[in-house]
XYZ file of C-alpha atoms in Angstrom:
205
model
C 7.116 23.856 -0.859
C 8.987 22.283 2.010
C 10.579 18.920 1.299
C 10.050 17.622 4.824
C 7.879 14.695 4.149
C 6.721 11.739 2.313
C 6.614 12.514 -1.364
C 4.774 14.174 -4.187
C 1.333 13.588 -5.535
C 1.343 12.929 -9.239
C -0.895 12.399 -12.217
C -0.458 9.568 -14.681
C -1.063 12.099 -17.448
C 2.019 13.974 -16.305
C 4.114 10.853 -15.888
C 3.353 9.425 -19.317
C 4.025 12.732 -21.041
C 7.734 11.884 -21.052
C 8.808 14.689 -18.745
C 11.827 13.633 -16.725
C 12.507 16.877 -14.879
C 13.884 16.547 -11.364
C 10.791 18.212 -9.906
C 8.722 15.211 -11.053
C 10.936 12.721 -9.204
C 8.491 10.999 -6.864
C 11.319 9.532 -4.763
C 13.556 12.540 -4.052
C 16.293 12.525 -1.439
C 15.618 14.006 1.971
C 16.961 17.494 2.561
C 18.524 16.116 5.772
C 18.985 12.506 6.979
C 17.999 13.712 10.453
C 14.399 14.057 9.275
C 13.991 10.282 9.444
C 13.939 10.317 13.242
C 13.162 13.973 13.973
C 9.976 15.074 15.695
C 8.751 18.021 13.671
C 6.831 20.979 15.062
C 3.056 21.169 14.434
C 3.269 24.453 12.532
C 5.669 22.893 10.027
C 3.372 19.891 9.641
C 0.488 22.270 8.965
C 2.583 23.927 6.261
C 3.192 20.543 4.661
C -0.551 19.835 4.584
C -1.051 23.120 2.718
C 1.860 22.285 0.403
C 0.424 18.845 -0.375
C -2.932 20.299 -1.427
C -1.306 23.158 -3.337
C 0.837 20.636 -5.220
C -2.232 18.683 -6.293
C -4.094 21.814 -7.377
C -1.087 23.017 -9.370
C -0.331 19.729 -11.135
C -3.639 17.927 -11.619
C -4.965 18.381 -15.177
C -8.678 18.155 -14.259
C -9.145 18.098 -10.497
C -12.775 19.278 -10.486
C -13.752 16.142 -12.432
C -12.778 13.972 -9.489
C -13.052 15.874 -6.241
C -14.874 18.506 -4.240
C -11.975 20.783 -3.365
C -14.006 22.526 -0.643
C -14.301 19.175 1.144
C -10.535 18.633 0.805
C -9.851 21.998 2.452
C -12.407 21.212 5.168
C -10.720 17.881 5.920
C -7.329 19.617 5.934
C -8.569 22.061 8.599
C -9.856 19.153 10.702
C -6.490 17.458 10.328
C -4.561 20.566 11.363
C -6.682 20.877 14.482
C -5.759 17.289 15.382
C -2.030 17.912 15.019
C -0.975 19.822 18.118
C 2.219 17.953 19.086
C 5.506 17.283 17.250
C 5.451 14.132 15.141
C 7.832 11.947 13.159
C 7.350 11.552 9.429
C 5.888 8.069 9.838
C 3.376 9.211 12.465
C 2.487 12.199 10.297
C 1.857 9.960 7.279
C -0.821 8.065 9.182
C -2.709 11.341 9.560
C -1.984 13.368 6.425
C -2.337 10.299 4.197
C -6.064 10.378 4.970
C -6.368 13.298 2.554
C -5.393 11.048 -0.352
C -8.741 9.421 -1.020
C -10.595 12.746 -0.753
C -9.003 13.557 -4.118
C -10.973 10.554 -5.402
C -8.369 9.777 -8.056
C -6.211 6.679 -8.275
C -3.247 8.682 -9.583
C -3.245 11.292 -6.812
C -1.948 10.244 -3.411
C 0.714 10.800 -0.798
C 3.579 8.317 -0.939
C 4.458 6.331 2.186
C 7.684 7.405 3.991
C 9.857 5.512 1.540
C 13.272 6.538 2.901
C 12.435 4.929 6.234
C 11.045 1.850 4.475
C 14.178 1.523 2.351
C 16.398 1.852 5.420
C 14.297 -0.798 7.154
C 14.894 -3.257 4.333
C 18.598 -2.449 4.114
C 18.928 -3.155 7.844
C 17.758 -6.723 7.278
C 14.356 -6.326 8.910
C 11.636 -8.540 7.460
C 8.612 -6.812 5.934
C 5.436 -8.614 4.909
C 6.656 -11.251 2.431
C 3.543 -12.454 0.570
C 1.789 -11.152 -2.552
C -1.983 -10.832 -2.120
C -5.204 -10.785 -4.101
C -8.320 -9.145 -2.708
C -11.820 -10.324 -3.630
C -15.304 -9.724 -2.176
C -14.887 -13.038 -0.335
C -11.667 -11.943 1.365
C -7.902 -11.602 0.963
C -5.923 -14.527 -0.460
C -2.322 -15.465 -1.242
C -1.522 -14.731 -4.874
C 1.144 -17.458 -5.020
C 2.113 -20.554 -3.065
C 5.032 -20.334 -0.624
C 7.209 -22.956 1.007
C 9.800 -22.690 3.779
C 11.462 -25.993 4.671
C 8.524 -28.335 5.340
C 5.948 -25.576 5.783
C 3.660 -24.927 2.812
C 1.297 -22.018 2.271
C -0.774 -22.888 -0.799
C -1.825 -20.417 -3.454
C -5.308 -19.147 -2.602
C -4.930 -19.579 1.164
C -7.163 -17.049 2.923
C -5.499 -14.457 5.132
C -7.496 -13.961 8.348
C -5.383 -11.716 10.580
C -1.900 -10.328 11.159
C -0.506 -9.861 14.665
C -3.972 -10.263 16.162
C -5.661 -7.659 13.915
C -8.270 -9.051 11.533
C -7.612 -8.503 7.850
C -10.855 -6.573 7.283
C -9.741 -3.965 9.823
C -6.284 -3.767 8.240
C -7.736 -3.163 4.774
C -10.514 -0.804 5.850
C -7.962 1.323 7.714
C -5.226 1.219 5.071
C -7.550 2.069 2.180
C -8.189 5.437 3.812
C -4.567 6.421 3.050
C -4.403 5.692 -0.677
C -5.867 7.147 -3.855
C -8.758 5.679 -5.827
C -12.254 6.515 -6.973
C -13.928 3.714 -4.995
C -13.245 1.710 -1.848
C -12.903 -1.445 -3.971
C -10.179 0.170 -6.073
C -8.428 1.523 -2.976
C -8.381 -1.971 -1.432
C -6.730 -3.307 -4.584
C -4.154 -0.520 -4.306
C -3.489 -1.557 -0.704
C -3.056 -5.192 -1.770
C -0.600 -4.154 -4.477
C 1.470 -2.111 -1.976
C 0.737 -4.221 1.059
C 4.269 -4.576 2.528
C 4.736 -0.794 2.534
C 1.238 0.037 3.739
C 1.041 -2.508 6.561
C 4.359 -1.182 7.856
C 3.522 2.515 7.421
C 0.029 2.254 8.934
C 0.446 -0.479 11.559
C 4.215 -0.637 12.062
C 4.335 -4.376 11.308
C 7.919 -5.599 10.866
C 9.717 -8.917 11.501
């Protein structure tokens, strides 16, 4: 399995079993720092799609309970046909991450490109700074925030970011995370919102 890309899928059953082997490290180092900015050939991206699915099949304790594997393979073929040009890891994530919710399991997903996100933070760039709650009525601030004389109260409703309405942001982002239902996937997005809004929309500063 090539270690070109974003991470490993994992099962909570595996993680809580106490195994600490290196092959279960969900945040491994890159094989080369150059991969952060490299544009990678389509055939290698196709191989990573196959490796992602093979990793899930190999590690998941009861995959048939959650997903229709034939549909996963069908979506993978559609995805491969879309990828005809070299791509960076971040661009690739926005495509291959769409396979995550076809596994229909909140513990099985592709991790965002975390090395790039970590480097972004270390460089001093500002990622989305607010914790969120998502409800049927909308998306709201989980806590109150104050900067100098400017106050954002707890429970303030978030309407849009950089001109994109919040419903579009959540409906798009939830397609790249794990979860049995759209409601659960939206809660996952809210929990990982700084990473997801950067990885999917490129929002920074």
